[in-house]
């Protein structure tokens, strides 16, 4: 979906396909047919943006077979779909029964992460619509926090510097400008937007910036005005923002609140949980750790890294952090000039929701994704952007 910003530029809105697990090209093509096109039709649009996730296996096939890549581009066109951004964070296995810490491997100290991201950039340069010259790829925020030492930090810095040089060459060759966006996430080396400033200014390339995920921002209790203001002051670009909402518990000491939270503690993904104290932010790596053993103080609100559907916050006594998303979005694109032009709804946890909230069919999932995009569209229109055909 495209929008005209008051400054005359185009802002793109998509949804991320990592909600539909697929490890190979056949699975990606099935996603387009079974999920993405039905969502577009529910929205009544001739064109829908998708934030494509290409696992290692699918990316390798496309890199090594230009005919297959042309076929994917043709299938996107045929189904009324377009790609301006890729989710390069998960490498493979994102649809496994247990993902947890595996999603952070390989990290940016591992040469394979550079190879994979370079491949994604080359693919995106081909997949971009003919009238679009800039693409974005979100990626993990360097590494999980342990083990990560100075040698790993140097290796990651060297890899990203090399990547920036490769992206320069790619633009010279194709005329397409691809930018990479580190996505701060609780528990990682770069947990907050503030953590991103030092490594990104060290690289000193506008090819490498930050992806602001509003669920992660909220989970770490970051204030959007402070966070985005600091990025702007430091000159850190925002190639992409992910529109998502975290799980919020105002009174985690109450038994009924802990019971409600327990329904969201599930075995597939990590749900890092945080609270603010007088001495700073405290947290656990997963929600079940917070709920058992007194690992986290419960005298102040908790937030958990669980991407809840934008249009359907959990029932009381829980809530979502949608207000944080709204605040951040106003500051990202509600100004005279947008800070980013790529927006992506990323609720990958539909099938991890408590059983009574999960979609029971492809049609119900398509309905839910379409409802999320409708909410995001309405927020953009309210900010003065005009939806384009």
Short mmCIF file of C-alpha atoms in Angstrom, two decimals, residues 51-366:
data_model
loop_
_atom_site.label_atom_id
_atom_site.label_comp_id
_atom_site.label_asym_id
_atom_site.label_seq_id
_atom_site.Cartn_x
_atom_site.Cartn_y
_atom_site.Cartn_z
CA UNK A 51 7.71 -7.42 3.62
CA UNK A 52 9.11 -10.63 2.25
CA UNK A 53 11.01 -13.07 4.48
CA UNK A 54 13.38 -15.27 2.49
CA UNK A 55 15.05 -18.02 4.51
CA UNK A 56 18.54 -19.12 3.58
CA UNK A 57 17.32 -22.00 1.40
CA UNK A 58 14.96 -19.86 -0.64
CA UNK A 59 17.51 -17.08 -1.01
CA UNK A 60 20.16 -19.50 -2.25
CA UNK A 61 17.90 -20.89 -4.96
CA UNK A 62 17.05 -17.38 -6.18
CA UNK A 63 20.67 -16.19 -6.15
CA UNK A 64 21.86 -19.20 -8.13
CA UNK A 65 19.01 -19.33 -10.65
CA UNK A 66 18.11 -16.04 -12.39
CA UNK A 67 15.13 -17.73 -14.06
CA UNK A 68 13.64 -18.58 -10.67
CA UNK A 69 14.17 -14.98 -9.54
CA UNK A 70 12.43 -13.67 -12.64
CA UNK A 71 9.64 -16.13 -11.95
CA UNK A 72 9.19 -14.81 -8.41
CA UNK A 73 9.11 -11.24 -9.67
CA UNK A 74 6.50 -12.23 -12.24
CA UNK A 75 4.40 -14.02 -9.63
CA UNK A 76 4.42 -10.92 -7.43
CA UNK A 77 3.24 -8.79 -10.33
CA UNK A 78 0.56 -11.29 -11.33
CA UNK A 79 -0.91 -11.38 -7.83
CA UNK A 80 -0.89 -7.61 -7.32
CA UNK A 81 1.93 -7.69 -4.77
CA UNK A 82 5.04 -5.55 -4.43
CA UNK A 83 8.19 -5.74 -2.33
CA UNK A 84 10.20 -2.75 -1.14
CA UNK A 85 11.51 -4.32 2.07
CA UNK A 86 12.79 -7.68 3.26
CA UNK A 87 12.93 -9.08 6.77
CA UNK A 88 16.50 -10.35 7.01
CA UNK A 89 16.44 -11.03 10.77
CA UNK A 90 15.53 -14.77 10.86
CA UNK A 91 18.04 -16.87 8.92
CA UNK A 92 16.16 -20.16 8.84
CA UNK A 93 13.90 -22.29 11.00
CA UNK A 94 11.52 -19.49 11.98
CA UNK A 95 8.58 -21.84 11.63
CA UNK A 96 10.09 -24.50 13.88
CA UNK A 97 8.22 -25.71 16.95
CA UNK A 98 10.87 -24.02 19.09
CA UNK A 99 12.73 -20.95 17.81
CA UNK A 100 13.78 -19.14 21.02
CA UNK A 101 17.51 -18.22 20.97
CA UNK A 102 18.11 -19.82 17.55
CA UNK A 103 16.72 -16.73 15.80
CA UNK A 104 19.88 -14.80 16.71
CA UNK A 105 22.19 -17.12 14.76
CA UNK A 106 24.26 -16.54 12.74
CA UNK A 107 25.06 -13.15 14.23
CA UNK A 108 27.07 -10.32 12.71
CA UNK A 109 30.36 -11.75 13.99
CA UNK A 110 29.75 -14.80 11.77
CA UNK A 111 30.74 -14.36 8.09
CA UNK A 112 27.59 -16.22 7.03
CA UNK A 113 25.43 -13.31 8.19
CA UNK A 114 27.30 -10.98 5.82
CA UNK A 115 26.98 -13.46 2.96
CA UNK A 116 23.25 -13.95 3.51
CA UNK A 117 22.49 -10.24 3.82
CA UNK A 118 24.53 -9.45 0.71
CA UNK A 119 22.46 -12.03 -1.15
CA UNK A 120 19.24 -10.48 0.14
CA UNK A 121 20.34 -7.05 -1.06
CA UNK A 122 21.07 -8.40 -4.53
CA UNK A 123 17.67 -10.09 -4.64
CA UNK A 124 15.82 -7.01 -3.43
CA UNK A 125 17.42 -4.89 -6.15
CA UNK A 126 15.68 -7.15 -8.68
CA UNK A 127 12.38 -7.49 -6.80
CA UNK A 128 11.82 -3.75 -6.31
CA UNK A 129 9.05 -2.32 -8.50
CA UNK A 130 10.30 -0.56 -11.59
CA UNK A 131 9.24 2.85 -10.25
CA UNK A 132 10.91 2.37 -6.85
CA UNK A 133 14.63 3.03 -6.40
CA UNK A 134 15.10 2.38 -2.68
CA UNK A 135 14.74 -0.83 -0.68
CA UNK A 136 15.33 -1.74 2.95
CA UNK A 137 16.33 -4.88 4.82
CA UNK A 138 15.91 -5.26 8.57
CA UNK A 139 18.43 -7.43 10.40
CA UNK A 140 19.32 -8.57 13.88
CA UNK A 141 20.95 -6.02 16.23
CA UNK A 142 24.49 -7.41 15.95
CA UNK A 143 24.00 -10.42 18.27
CA UNK A 144 22.41 -11.83 21.37
CA UNK A 145 24.14 -10.25 24.37
CA UNK A 146 26.12 -13.36 25.35
CA UNK A 147 28.67 -14.38 24.38
CA UNK A 148 29.72 -11.12 22.76
CA UNK A 149 33.16 -9.67 23.44
CA UNK A 150 35.38 -7.03 21.88
CA UNK A 151 36.62 -9.43 19.21
CA UNK A 152 33.04 -10.18 18.17
CA UNK A 153 32.25 -6.46 18.15
CA UNK A 154 35.21 -5.79 15.85
CA UNK A 155 34.16 -8.63 13.55
CA UNK A 156 30.60 -7.29 13.36
CA UNK A 157 31.86 -3.77 12.64
CA UNK A 158 34.09 -5.06 9.84
CA UNK A 159 31.23 -7.07 8.35
CA UNK A 160 28.85 -4.12 8.30
CA UNK A 161 31.53 -1.84 6.86
CA UNK A 162 32.11 -4.37 4.08
CA UNK A 163 28.37 -4.60 3.51
CA UNK A 164 28.10 -0.82 3.12
CA UNK A 165 30.79 -0.94 0.46
CA UNK A 166 28.99 -3.75 -1.36
CA UNK A 167 25.74 -1.77 -1.29
CA UNK A 168 27.54 1.18 -2.87
CA UNK A 169 28.67 -1.09 -5.68
CA UNK A 170 25.19 -2.60 -6.04
CA UNK A 171 23.68 0.84 -6.56
CA UNK A 172 26.28 1.69 -9.20
CA UNK A 173 25.42 -1.53 -11.00
CA UNK A 174 21.61 -1.51 -10.70
CA UNK A 175 20.55 2.04 -9.87
CA UNK A 176 18.75 0.64 -6.81
CA UNK A 177 19.65 1.95 -3.36
CA UNK A 178 19.43 -0.76 -0.70
CA UNK A 179 19.78 0.13 2.99
CA UNK A 180 20.19 -2.13 6.02
CA UNK A 181 18.44 -1.51 9.32
CA UNK A 182 19.58 -3.00 12.63
CA UNK A 183 16.50 -3.86 14.70
CA UNK A 184 17.05 -3.28 18.46
CA UNK A 185 15.50 -6.05 20.52
CA UNK A 186 15.40 -6.77 24.27
CA UNK A 187 18.18 -9.10 25.36
CA UNK A 188 20.44 -8.33 22.41
CA UNK A 189 23.74 -6.48 22.22
CA UNK A 190 21.75 -3.58 20.84
CA UNK A 191 18.67 -3.71 23.06
CA UNK A 192 17.46 -0.11 22.70
CA UNK A 193 17.68 2.68 20.17
CA UNK A 194 20.25 4.35 22.46
CA UNK A 195 22.43 1.22 22.24
CA UNK A 196 22.43 1.51 18.45
CA UNK A 197 23.92 4.97 18.23
CA UNK A 198 27.55 4.12 19.04
CA UNK A 199 27.98 1.17 16.65
CA UNK A 200 26.09 2.88 13.84
CA UNK A 201 27.99 6.16 14.08
CA UNK A 202 31.20 4.13 14.15
CA UNK A 203 30.28 2.65 10.78
CA UNK A 204 29.47 6.15 9.52
CA UNK A 205 27.51 5.07 6.45
CA UNK A 206 23.97 6.12 5.60
CA UNK A 207 23.61 2.65 4.10
CA UNK A 208 23.38 1.19 7.60
CA UNK A 209 20.75 2.52 9.98
CA UNK A 210 18.10 1.38 12.42
CA UNK A 211 14.75 -0.37 12.18
CA UNK A 212 12.41 0.99 14.84
CA UNK A 213 10.17 -1.86 15.99
CA UNK A 214 7.47 -0.31 18.14
CA UNK A 215 6.87 -3.51 20.13
CA UNK A 216 10.55 -3.66 21.08
CA UNK A 217 10.56 0.06 21.79
CA UNK A 218 7.62 -0.33 24.16
CA UNK A 219 8.93 -3.50 25.83
CA UNK A 220 12.04 -1.58 26.87
CA UNK A 221 9.86 1.31 28.09
CA UNK A 222 11.51 3.70 25.64
CA UNK A 223 9.80 7.04 25.11
CA UNK A 224 9.31 7.59 21.35
CA UNK A 225 10.08 11.31 21.52
CA UNK A 226 13.34 10.73 23.39
CA UNK A 227 14.39 7.73 21.32
CA UNK A 228 13.70 9.21 17.90
CA UNK A 229 15.06 12.59 18.91
CA UNK A 230 18.37 11.03 19.95
CA UNK A 231 18.62 9.12 16.66
CA UNK A 232 17.97 12.30 14.70
CA UNK A 233 20.53 14.28 16.69
CA UNK A 234 23.12 11.54 16.13
CA UNK A 235 22.37 11.43 12.41
CA UNK A 236 21.34 7.76 12.49
CA UNK A 237 19.03 7.00 9.54
CA UNK A 238 15.80 5.00 9.92
CA UNK A 239 15.41 3.01 6.71
CA UNK A 240 12.43 1.09 8.13
CA UNK A 241 9.95 0.91 11.00
CA UNK A 242 7.94 -2.09 12.10
CA UNK A 243 4.48 -1.39 13.44
CA UNK A 244 3.83 -3.79 16.30
CA UNK A 245 2.43 -3.81 19.82
CA UNK A 246 3.68 -5.50 22.98
CA UNK A 247 1.79 -7.13 25.83
CA UNK A 248 1.23 -4.80 28.81
CA UNK A 249 0.29 -5.77 32.38
CA UNK A 250 -0.43 -2.79 34.61
CA UNK A 251 -0.71 -4.78 37.87
CA UNK A 252 1.44 -7.91 37.56
CA UNK A 253 1.21 -8.66 41.30
CA UNK A 254 -2.47 -9.59 41.02
CA UNK A 255 -3.20 -13.32 40.66
CA UNK A 256 -5.69 -12.78 37.85
CA UNK A 257 -3.13 -10.75 35.90
CA UNK A 258 -0.46 -13.43 36.29
CA UNK A 259 -2.95 -16.06 35.18
CA UNK A 260 -3.80 -14.01 32.10
CA UNK A 261 -0.11 -13.53 31.31
CA UNK A 262 0.48 -17.25 31.69
CA UNK A 263 -1.74 -17.92 28.69
CA UNK A 264 0.82 -16.05 26.55
CA UNK A 265 3.86 -18.01 27.82
CA UNK A 266 4.40 -20.47 24.98
CA UNK A 267 7.25 -22.68 23.75
CA UNK A 268 8.04 -21.29 20.29
CA UNK A 269 9.36 -17.75 20.68
CA UNK A 270 11.20 -15.79 23.35
CA UNK A 271 9.01 -13.26 25.11
CA UNK A 272 11.50 -11.04 26.90
CA UNK A 273 9.76 -9.27 29.78
CA UNK A 274 10.73 -5.94 31.35
CA UNK A 275 9.78 -3.63 34.20
CA UNK A 276 11.05 -0.23 35.32
CA UNK A 277 12.54 0.22 38.78
CA UNK A 278 14.17 3.07 40.65
CA UNK A 279 17.56 1.73 39.57
CA UNK A 280 16.68 1.15 35.94
CA UNK A 281 15.20 -1.47 33.65
CA UNK A 282 15.05 -5.08 34.87
CA UNK A 283 13.99 -8.08 32.89
CA UNK A 284 13.96 -11.78 32.08
CA UNK A 285 14.68 -13.56 28.83
CA UNK A 286 11.23 -15.14 28.72
CA UNK A 287 7.76 -14.62 30.12
CA UNK A 288 7.63 -17.88 32.05
CA UNK A 289 10.79 -16.86 33.93
CA UNK A 290 9.06 -13.66 35.02
CA UNK A 291 5.99 -15.54 36.21
CA UNK A 292 7.85 -18.10 38.33
CA UNK A 293 10.38 -17.77 41.11
CA UNK A 294 10.16 -14.03 41.73
CA UNK A 295 12.79 -13.20 39.10
CA UNK A 296 11.12 -9.88 38.28
CA UNK A 297 9.71 -7.31 40.73
CA UNK A 298 5.95 -7.00 40.31
CA UNK A 299 5.29 -3.65 41.99
CA UNK A 300 5.30 -1.79 38.65
CA UNK A 301 3.89 -2.60 35.18
CA UNK A 302 5.39 -5.36 33.07
CA UNK A 303 5.75 -5.42 29.31
CA UNK A 304 6.47 -8.56 27.33
CA UNK A 305 7.87 -8.98 23.84
CA UNK A 306 4.80 -10.65 22.39
CA UNK A 307 3.56 -9.12 19.15
CA UNK A 308 -0.19 -8.87 19.75
CA UNK A 309 -2.51 -8.07 16.82
CA UNK A 310 -2.75 -4.32 16.35
CA UNK A 311 -6.51 -4.19 16.05
CA UNK A 312 -7.28 -6.73 18.80
CA UNK A 313 -5.62 -5.96 22.14
CA UNK A 314 -5.88 -8.68 24.77
CA UNK A 315 -8.87 -8.62 27.09
CA UNK A 316 -8.57 -6.98 30.52
CA UNK A 317 -6.76 -7.23 32.82
CA UNK A 318 -4.09 -7.10 30.07
CA UNK A 319 -3.58 -4.47 27.40
CA UNK A 320 -1.36 -3.73 24.42
CA UNK A 321 1.12 -0.93 23.82
CA UNK A 322 -0.74 0.41 20.79
CA UNK A 323 -0.50 3.97 22.21
CA UNK A 324 3.30 3.72 21.96
CA UNK A 325 2.96 2.70 18.31
CA UNK A 326 0.65 5.65 17.65
CA UNK A 327 3.06 8.08 19.31
CA UNK A 328 6.05 6.70 17.42
CA UNK A 329 4.21 6.68 14.10
CA UNK A 330 3.22 10.34 14.49
CA UNK A 331 6.87 11.22 15.03
CA UNK A 332 8.08 9.00 12.20
CA UNK A 333 5.75 10.19 9.43
CA UNK A 334 3.54 12.91 10.92
CA UNK A 335 6.11 15.66 10.50
CA UNK A 336 6.88 18.01 7.64
CA UNK A 337 9.31 15.40 6.32
CA UNK A 338 9.11 11.69 7.24
CA UNK A 339 11.94 10.04 9.16
CA UNK A 340 11.27 6.80 7.28
CA UNK A 341 9.29 5.83 4.21
CA UNK A 342 9.07 2.09 4.80
CA UNK A 343 6.51 0.83 7.32
CA UNK A 344 5.82 -2.84 7.98
CA UNK A 345 3.19 -4.50 10.17
CA UNK A 346 4.99 -7.42 11.81
CA UNK A 347 2.71 -9.63 13.86
CA UNK A 348 4.35 -13.01 13.41
CA UNK A 349 2.78 -14.51 16.55
CA UNK A 350 -0.76 -15.23 15.34
CA UNK A 351 -0.31 -18.98 15.81
CA UNK A 352 1.40 -18.45 19.18
CA UNK A 353 -1.60 -16.65 20.69
CA UNK A 354 -3.61 -18.39 23.41
CA UNK A 355 -5.66 -21.14 21.76
CA UNK A 356 -8.98 -19.29 21.90
CA UNK A 357 -7.48 -16.29 20.07
CA UNK A 358 -5.70 -18.12 17.25
CA UNK A 359 -7.11 -18.07 13.72
CA UNK A 360 -8.53 -21.48 12.85
CA UNK A 361 -8.26 -21.19 9.10
CA UNK A 362 -6.40 -19.35 6.36
CA UNK A 363 -9.43 -17.18 5.90
CA UNK A 364 -9.48 -16.10 9.54
CA UNK A 365 -5.77 -15.31 9.40
CA UNK A 366 -6.26 -13.24 6.24
#
